Amino acid sequence: HYQPVKRQSTSLVRQAGIMLPAAKTLAANAKRLLPSGEPGGREKLAERIGIGDKTLGFIRGGNGNPTLESIEAVARFLRIPVW
């Protein structure tokens, strides 16, 4: 009988203190290009981008696993061609 292969969570990699190269690059660029500024600024910025506040925090921190839709929303906000 078929047993689906469990996907290893990237959070396990991060728990070991290792950040994947793409996550590190995305986090560094997000911090530089998407400053949150004053208190409550991240929530306002996330709303303008069209993603959740926690999602933006995860992207800026190099944590989590953002969806392609979230990454595309950030790219559109920054007026960066997606493809």
Coordinates of N, CA, C and O in Angstrom, one line a residue, residues 11-62:
S11 N 12.0 24.2 8.6 CA 12.1 24.8 9.9 C 13.1 23.9 10.8 O 13.8 24.4 11.6
L12 N 13.2 22.6 10.4 CA 14.1 21.7 11.1 C 15.5 22.1 10.8 O 16.4 22.1 11.6
V13 N 15.7 22.5 9.6 CA 17.1 23.0 9.2 C 17.4 24.3 9.9 O 18.5 24.5 10.5
R14 N 16.4 25.2 10.0 CA 16.7 26.4 10.8 C 16.8 26.2 12.2 O 17.5 26.9 12.9
Q15 N 16.2 25.2 12.8 CA 16.3 24.9 14.2 C 17.8 24.4 14.5 O 18.3 24.7 15.6
A16 N 18.4 23.9 13.5 CA 19.8 23.5 13.7 C 20.7 24.7 13.5 O 21.9 24.5 13.6
G17 N 20.2 25.8 13.2 CA 21.0 27.0 13.0 C 21.5 27.3 11.6 O 22.4 28.1 11.4
I18 N 20.9 26.6 10.7 CA 21.4 26.7 9.3 C 20.3 27.4 8.5 O 19.1 27.1 8.6
M19 N 20.6 28.5 7.8 CA 19.6 29.2 6.9 C 20.0 28.8 5.5 O 21.1 29.0 5.1
L20 N 19.0 28.4 4.7 CA 19.2 28.0 3.3 C 19.6 29.3 2.6 O 19.2 30.4 2.9
P21 N 20.5 29.2 1.5 CA 21.0 30.3 0.8 C 19.9 31.2 0.2 O 20.0 32.4 0.3
A22 N 18.8 30.6 -0.3 CA 17.8 31.4 -0.9 C 17.0 32.2 0.2 O 16.7 33.4 0.0
A23 N 16.8 31.6 1.3 CA 16.1 32.2 2.4 C 17.0 33.4 3.0 O 16.4 34.5 3.3
K24 N 18.3 33.2 3.1 CA 19.2 34.2 3.6 C 19.2 35.4 2.6 O 19.1 36.6 3.1
T25 N 19.2 35.2 1.3 CA 19.2 36.2 0.3 C 17.9 37.0 0.4 O 17.9 38.2 0.4
L26 N 16.8 36.2 0.4 CA 15.5 36.9 0.4 C 15.3 37.7 1.7 O 14.8 38.8 1.6
A27 N 15.8 37.2 2.8 CA 15.6 38.0 4.1 C 16.5 39.2 4.1 O 16.0 40.3 4.5
A28 N 17.7 39.2 3.6 CA 18.6 40.3 3.5 C 18.0 41.4 2.6 O 17.9 42.6 2.9
N29 N 17.5 41.0 1.4 CA 16.9 41.9 0.5 C 15.6 42.5 1.0 O 15.3 43.7 0.8
A30 N 14.8 41.7 1.7 CA 13.5 42.2 2.3 C 13.8 43.2 3.3 O 13.1 44.2 3.4
K31 N 14.8 43.0 4.2 CA 15.1 43.9 5.2 C 15.5 45.3 4.6 O 15.2 46.3 5.1
R32 N 16.3 45.2 3.5 CA 16.8 46.4 2.9 C 15.7 47.1 2.1 O 15.6 48.4 2.2
L33 N 14.9 46.4 1.4 CA 13.9 47.0 0.5 C 12.6 47.3 1.2 O 11.8 48.1 0.7
L34 N 12.3 46.6 2.3 CA 11.0 46.7 3.0 C 11.2 47.1 4.4 O 10.8 46.3 5.3
P35 N 11.7 48.2 4.7 CA 11.9 48.6 6.1 C 10.5 48.8 6.7 O 9.6 49.4 6.1
S36 N 10.4 48.4 8.0 CA 9.1 48.5 8.6 C 8.9 49.8 9.4 O 7.8 50.2 9.7
G37 N 10.0 50.5 9.7 CA 10.0 51.8 10.3 C 9.4 51.8 11.7 O 9.8 51.1 12.5
E38 N 8.4 52.7 11.8 CA 7.9 53.0 13.2 C 7.0 51.8 13.7 O 6.7 50.9 12.9
P39 N 6.7 51.8 15.0 CA 5.9 50.8 15.5 C 4.5 50.7 14.7 O 3.9 51.7 14.4
G40 N 4.2 49.5 14.4 CA 3.0 49.2 13.6 C 3.2 49.4 12.1 O 2.3 49.1 11.3
G41 N 4.5 49.7 11.8 CA 4.8 49.9 10.4 C 4.8 48.6 9.6 O 4.4 48.6 8.4
R42 N 5.2 47.5 10.2 CA 5.2 46.2 9.5 C 3.8 45.8 9.1 O 3.5 45.3 8.0
E43 N 2.8 46.1 10.0 CA 1.4 45.7 9.7 C 0.9 46.5 8.5 O 0.2 46.0 7.7
K44 N 1.2 47.8 8.6 CA 0.8 48.7 7.5 C 1.4 48.3 6.2 O 0.8 48.3 5.1
L45 N 2.7 48.0 6.2 CA 3.4 47.6 5.0 C 2.9 46.3 4.5 O 2.7 46.2 3.2
A46 N 2.7 45.3 5.3 CA 2.1 44.0 4.9 C 0.7 44.2 4.2 O 0.5 43.6 3.2
E47 N -0.1 45.1 4.8 CA -1.4 45.4 4.2 C -1.2 46.0 2.8 O -2.0 45.6 1.9
R48 N -0.3 46.9 2.6 CA -0.1 47.6 1.3 C 0.4 46.5 0.3 O 0.1 46.6 -0.9
I49 N 1.2 45.6 0.8 CA 1.8 44.6 -0.1 C 0.7 43.6 -0.5 O 0.6 43.0 -1.6
G50 N -0.2 43.3 0.5 CA -1.3 42.3 0.2 C -0.9 40.9 0.8 O -1.4 39.9 0.3
I51 N -0.1 40.9 1.9 CA 0.2 39.7 2.5 C 0.0 39.9 4.0 O -0.2 41.0 4.5
G52 N 0.1 38.8 4.8 CA -0.1 38.9 6.2 C 1.1 39.5 6.9 O 2.2 39.4 6.5
D53 N 0.8 40.1 8.1 CA 1.9 40.7 8.9 C 2.9 39.6 9.3 O 4.1 39.8 9.2
K54 N 2.4 38.5 9.7 CA 3.3 37.4 10.1 C 4.2 36.9 8.9 O 5.3 36.6 9.1
T55 N 3.5 36.8 7.8 CA 4.3 36.4 6.6 C 5.4 37.3 6.3 O 6.5 36.9 6.0
L56 N 5.1 38.6 6.3 CA 6.2 39.6 6.1 C 7.3 39.5 7.1 O 8.5 39.5 6.8
G57 N 6.9 39.3 8.4 CA 7.9 39.1 9.4 C 8.8 37.8 9.2 O 10.0 37.9 9.4
F58 N 8.1 36.8 8.7 CA 8.9 35.5 8.4 C 9.9 35.8 7.3 O 11.0 35.3 7.3
I59 N 9.4 36.5 6.2 CA 10.2 36.7 5.1 C 11.4 37.6 5.5 O 12.6 37.3 5.1
R60 N 11.2 38.6 6.2 CA 12.2 39.5 6.7 C 13.2 38.8 7.6 O 14.4 39.2 7.7
G61 N 12.7 37.8 8.4 CA 13.6 37.1 9.3 C 14.2 35.9 8.7 O 15.1 35.3 9.4
G62 N 13.9 35.5 7.5 CA 14.5 34.3 6.9 C 13.9 33.1 7.4 O 14.5 32.0 7.3

